[in-house]
Short mmCIF file of C-alpha atoms in Angstrom, two decimals:
data_model
loop_
_atom_site.label_atom_id
_atom_site.label_comp_id
_atom_site.label_asym_id
_atom_site.label_seq_id
_atom_site.Cartn_x
_atom_site.Cartn_y
_atom_site.Cartn_z
CA MET A 1 31.94 72.79 106.20
CA ARG A 2 30.95 76.05 104.51
CA LYS A 3 30.10 77.58 107.91
CA THR A 4 33.46 76.59 109.36
CA VAL A 5 35.36 78.06 106.43
CA LEU A 6 33.39 81.31 106.68
CA PHE A 7 34.10 81.56 110.39
CA VAL A 8 37.83 81.00 109.83
CA VAL A 9 37.87 83.66 107.09
CA VAL A 10 36.21 86.22 109.36
CA ILE A 11 38.65 85.53 112.18
CA MET A 12 41.63 85.74 109.81
CA LEU A 13 40.43 89.11 108.52
CA GLY A 14 40.25 90.32 112.11
CA LEU A 15 43.78 89.11 112.80
CA VAL A 16 45.08 90.77 109.62
CA SER A 17 43.49 94.05 110.69
CA PHE A 18 45.06 93.72 114.13
CA VAL A 19 48.54 93.06 112.72
CA HIS A 20 48.19 96.04 110.37
CA VAL A 21 47.27 98.34 113.27
CA ALA A 22 50.04 96.94 115.46
CA THR A 23 52.86 97.05 112.91
CA GLY A 24 52.00 99.93 110.57
CA ALA A 25 54.96 102.34 110.56
CA PRO A 26 53.82 105.77 111.78
CA ILE A 27 54.91 108.81 109.79
CA PRO A 28 56.14 111.80 111.85
CA ASN A 29 54.27 115.07 111.53
CA GLU A 30 57.55 116.97 111.51
CA LEU A 31 61.30 116.53 111.40
CA GLU A 32 63.42 119.49 112.46
CA VAL A 33 67.14 119.48 111.66
CA GLN A 34 69.17 122.04 113.61
CA PHE A 35 72.72 123.35 113.27
CA TRP A 36 74.27 125.13 116.27
CA PRO A 37 77.82 126.19 115.25
CA GLU A 38 80.24 127.36 117.93
CA TYR A 39 77.69 126.68 120.64
CA ASP A 40 79.75 125.04 123.38
CA ASP A 41 82.89 124.24 121.38
CA ASN A 42 84.47 125.36 118.08
CA GLN A 43 82.44 123.03 115.88
CA VAL A 44 78.73 122.20 115.36
CA LEU A 45 76.09 120.84 117.69
CA PHE A 46 73.87 118.89 115.28
CA MET A 47 70.33 118.13 116.41
CA GLU A 48 67.26 116.34 115.09
CA THR A 49 63.79 116.42 116.57
CA VAL A 50 61.07 114.08 115.33
CA GLN A 51 57.43 114.58 116.36
CA PHE A 52 54.86 111.85 115.83
CA PRO A 53 51.07 112.37 115.84
CA SER A 54 49.54 112.47 119.32
CA ASP A 55 47.62 109.21 118.73
CA THR A 56 50.68 107.20 117.68
CA PRO A 57 50.73 103.86 119.56
CA LEU A 58 53.69 103.40 121.87
CA PRO A 59 56.31 102.05 121.95
CA VAL A 60 57.51 103.25 118.55
CA GLU A 61 60.93 102.83 116.96
CA VAL A 62 62.70 105.96 115.75
CA LYS A 63 65.36 106.12 113.04
CA MET A 64 67.45 109.25 112.51
CA ALA A 65 70.12 109.98 109.91
CA MET A 66 73.14 112.10 110.83
CA PRO A 67 76.37 113.25 109.15
CA LYS A 68 79.00 110.58 108.71
CA GLY A 69 81.38 110.55 111.66
CA ALA A 70 79.20 112.70 113.94
CA SER A 71 79.48 111.72 117.61
CA VAL A 72 76.19 111.18 119.43
CA ILE A 73 76.05 112.83 122.85
CA TRP A 74 72.34 112.36 123.71
CA THR A 75 69.24 110.65 122.38
CA GLY A 76 65.90 110.35 124.08
CA GLU A 77 62.31 111.38 124.66
CA ILE A 78 61.19 114.99 125.11
CA LEU A 79 58.39 115.23 127.68
CA GLY A 80 57.67 118.95 127.29
CA GLY A 81 58.53 119.99 130.86
CA PRO A 82 61.89 120.67 132.53
CA THR A 83 64.72 119.21 130.45
CA SER A 84 65.92 117.29 133.51
CA GLN A 85 62.77 115.15 133.24
CA ASP A 86 63.38 114.12 129.63
CA ILE A 87 64.12 110.42 129.22
CA GLN A 88 67.49 109.38 127.83
CA ALA A 89 67.47 106.38 125.48
CA GLN A 90 70.34 104.15 124.45
CA PRO A 91 70.66 104.22 120.64
CA THR A 92 72.00 101.65 118.24
CA ILE A 93 74.36 103.34 115.76
CA ASN A 94 74.45 101.79 112.29
CA ASP A 95 77.00 102.55 109.57
CA LYS A 96 75.00 103.22 106.40
CA GLY A 97 77.92 104.03 104.13
CA ASP A 98 77.57 107.75 103.41
CA TYR A 99 75.70 108.50 106.63
CA ASP A 100 75.21 107.11 110.14
CA GLU A 101 71.88 105.96 111.54
CA ALA A 102 70.72 106.19 115.17
CA VAL A 103 67.88 103.86 116.22
CA PHE A 104 66.07 103.98 119.55
CA THR A 105 62.59 103.50 120.99
CA LEU A 106 60.04 105.93 122.41
CA THR A 107 58.03 104.55 125.33
CA LYS A 108 56.50 107.61 127.06
CA SER A 109 56.57 110.51 124.59
CA ARG A 110 55.96 111.05 120.91
CA ILE A 111 58.83 113.51 120.52
CA ALA A 112 62.30 112.10 119.90
CA GLN A 113 65.55 114.03 119.88
CA LEU A 114 69.15 113.38 118.87
CA GLU A 115 72.14 115.56 119.71
CA ALA A 116 75.58 115.02 118.18
CA ARG A 117 78.86 116.81 117.63
CA TRP A 118 79.89 117.28 114.02
CA ASN A 119 83.10 118.71 112.56
CA GLY A 120 81.31 120.51 109.75
CA LEU A 121 82.30 124.14 110.34
CA LYS A 122 84.93 125.82 108.13
CA THR A 123 86.81 128.88 109.43
CA SER A 124 88.87 131.40 107.46
CA GLY A 125 89.67 134.50 109.48
CA ASP A 126 86.34 136.05 110.41
CA GLU A 127 84.51 134.03 107.76
CA ARG A 128 82.54 130.96 108.83
CA SER A 129 80.79 128.50 106.53
CA LEU A 130 78.84 125.27 106.80
CA LEU A 131 77.76 123.29 103.73
CA TYR A 132 75.79 120.06 104.00
CA ASP A 133 73.83 117.97 101.52
CA TRP A 134 70.90 116.67 103.54
CA ILE A 135 69.31 113.52 102.09
CA GLN A 136 65.82 112.70 103.35
CA ARG A 137 66.37 109.13 104.53
CA TYR A 138 63.04 108.52 106.29
CA GLU A 139 59.49 109.68 105.80
CA ALA A 140 58.18 112.85 107.46
CA LYS A 141 55.18 114.95 106.49
CA GLN A 142 57.36 118.04 106.60
CA THR A 143 60.99 118.89 107.31
CA LYS A 144 62.43 122.20 108.39
CA PHE A 145 65.97 123.39 109.04
CA THR A 146 67.05 125.70 111.84
CA LEU A 147 70.27 127.62 112.47
CA LYS A 148 71.17 128.84 115.94
CA ALA A 149 73.65 131.61 115.16
CA PRO A 150 76.56 131.95 117.61
CA SER A 151 77.07 134.97 119.82
CA GLN A 152 78.39 138.14 118.15
CA SER A 153 77.86 136.74 114.67
CA THR A 154 77.02 139.10 111.81
CA ASP A 155 76.02 138.97 108.14
CA VAL A 156 74.20 135.68 108.62
CA LYS A 157 73.08 133.99 105.39
CA MET A 158 71.17 130.74 105.10
CA THR A 159 70.03 128.66 102.11
CA PRO A 160 67.20 127.69 101.93
CA ALA A 161 66.25 131.15 103.14
CA SER A 162 64.90 131.41 106.66
CA GLN A 163 61.21 132.17 107.02
CA THR A 164 61.21 132.99 110.72
CA GLN A 165 63.72 134.50 113.11
CA GLY A 166 63.57 134.60 116.88
CA SER A 167 65.64 134.75 120.02
CA SER A 168 66.24 131.63 122.13
CA PRO A 169 66.37 131.49 125.95
CA ASP A 170 70.18 131.61 125.76
CA ASN A 171 69.95 134.96 123.89
CA LEU A 172 71.06 133.55 120.55
CA ASN A 173 69.22 134.09 117.27
CA ASN A 174 67.34 131.23 115.62
CA TYR A 175 66.69 131.16 111.86
CA SER A 176 64.19 128.56 110.56
CA THR A 177 63.17 127.66 107.04
CA ALA A 178 59.61 127.06 105.98
CA PRO A 179 58.48 123.42 106.39
CA LEU A 180 59.45 121.48 103.27
CA PRO A 181 57.65 118.36 101.94
CA LEU A 182 60.77 116.33 101.17
CA ALA A 183 60.35 112.86 99.67
CA VAL A 184 62.53 109.96 100.77
CA GLY A 185 65.76 110.15 98.79
CA GLN A 186 65.37 113.86 97.99
CA LYS A 187 68.42 116.09 98.51
CA GLN A 188 68.33 119.53 100.13
CA THR A 189 71.59 121.48 100.30
CA ILE A 190 72.05 123.55 103.47
CA ASP A 191 74.44 126.48 102.99
CA ILE A 192 75.20 128.65 106.01
CA LYS A 193 77.61 131.60 106.12
CA TYR A 194 78.31 134.25 108.77
CA LYS A 195 81.07 136.43 110.17
CA ARG A 196 82.45 136.27 113.70
CA SER A 197 85.47 138.21 114.91
CA ILE A 198 85.87 136.31 118.17
CA THR A 199 86.74 132.71 118.91
CA GLY A 200 85.41 130.45 121.62
CA PRO A 201 81.99 128.98 122.36
CA SER A 202 78.77 130.96 122.68
CA VAL A 203 77.98 129.48 126.10
CA THR A 204 80.13 128.32 128.97
CA LYS A 205 79.83 124.91 130.57
CA GLN A 206 77.91 126.52 133.44
CA GLN A 207 75.45 128.15 131.03
CA GLN A 208 74.99 125.07 128.88
CA GLN A 209 71.65 123.35 129.18
CA GLN A 210 70.28 120.33 127.40
CA PRO A 211 68.52 121.75 124.32
CA ALA A 212 64.74 121.54 124.33
CA GLN A 213 62.57 120.37 121.46
CA GLY A 214 61.63 122.54 118.48
CA GLU A 215 58.82 125.05 118.40
CA ASN A 216 56.09 122.49 117.92
CA GLY A 217 55.51 120.83 121.29
CA ALA A 218 52.04 119.44 120.65
CA GLY A 219 51.76 115.83 121.62
CA ALA A 220 54.36 115.94 124.37
CA GLY A 221 53.17 114.38 127.58
CA ALA A 222 50.05 112.97 125.98
CA ALA A 223 48.72 109.76 127.48
CA PRO A 224 50.25 106.82 125.59
CA THR A 225 48.13 104.54 123.43
CA ASP A 226 49.95 101.28 124.13
CA ASN A 227 49.45 97.62 123.33
CA MET A 228 46.38 97.38 125.57
CA GLY A 229 44.54 99.56 123.08
CA LEU A 230 45.58 97.28 120.23
CA ILE A 231 44.40 94.22 122.14
CA PHE A 232 41.06 95.94 122.75
CA ILE A 233 40.70 96.60 119.01
CA ALA A 234 41.48 92.96 118.25
CA LEU A 235 38.85 91.80 120.75
CA ILE A 236 36.23 94.03 119.13
CA ILE A 237 37.09 92.66 115.68
CA GLY A 238 36.96 89.10 116.98
CA GLY A 239 33.62 89.75 118.67
CA VAL A 240 32.11 91.18 115.50
CA GLY A 241 33.36 88.18 113.57
CA PHE A 242 31.80 85.77 116.07
CA LEU A 243 28.44 87.58 115.92
CA LEU A 244 28.47 87.39 112.11
CA TYR A 245 29.22 83.70 112.30
CA GLN A 246 26.35 83.12 114.76
CA LYS A 247 23.95 85.07 112.55
CA ILE A 248 24.90 83.05 109.46
CA ARG A 249 24.65 79.76 111.37
CA ASN A 250 21.18 80.60 112.72
CA ARG A 251 20.00 81.62 109.24
CA ASN A 252 21.22 78.36 107.71
CA ALA A 253 19.93 76.13 110.56
#
């Protein structure tokens, strides 16, 4: 009886370990939140890019928070090559009260992206402003915020202050904050101001391309660690448990 109980305990420990590996929620290495005002219309193209560690088992569910009332135009997987090869995913949109949530699944890549239109830009003559209280809804090791300033914009100011500035392939200036270690529930106010004497979008419909992922592309295109790997781990645990049982049985024979 004692041998049988011991054997069952060992097998149960193996199963518990397997379930933990299979269901443990992975934490993204980075979340990038981007604001592209007056990009291809007179409002804001709002984007989020989530990057998971390269060894994250697939498939993995992704949850992204976006401004209330924003209209999703694309969600999917970034593969790191031509944007035409990225995989579009069908999201589930959930009303969370003071924000909206997009949920979809990654199956081939560990980089997820959301693109939405948001009526968050205020205009007064040449003055433009965008004020948003970002609440960290989901875990990420670090979060950064990026502004893509529209064409012919001047006197650009961003809070938190940008740490890096660069030019994008569409000849617009990007301003990015330092990565911030935001805890779930923590608020970070994003305050953007600039001047622009012209109206109209920065790019035409012919120029517009599906935006690529943020600067960090590591992990894109990596070979997926899928459920076969988890099954292999479970078999190893089960095998070790059986060997321990055999050893104890032989010793007590």
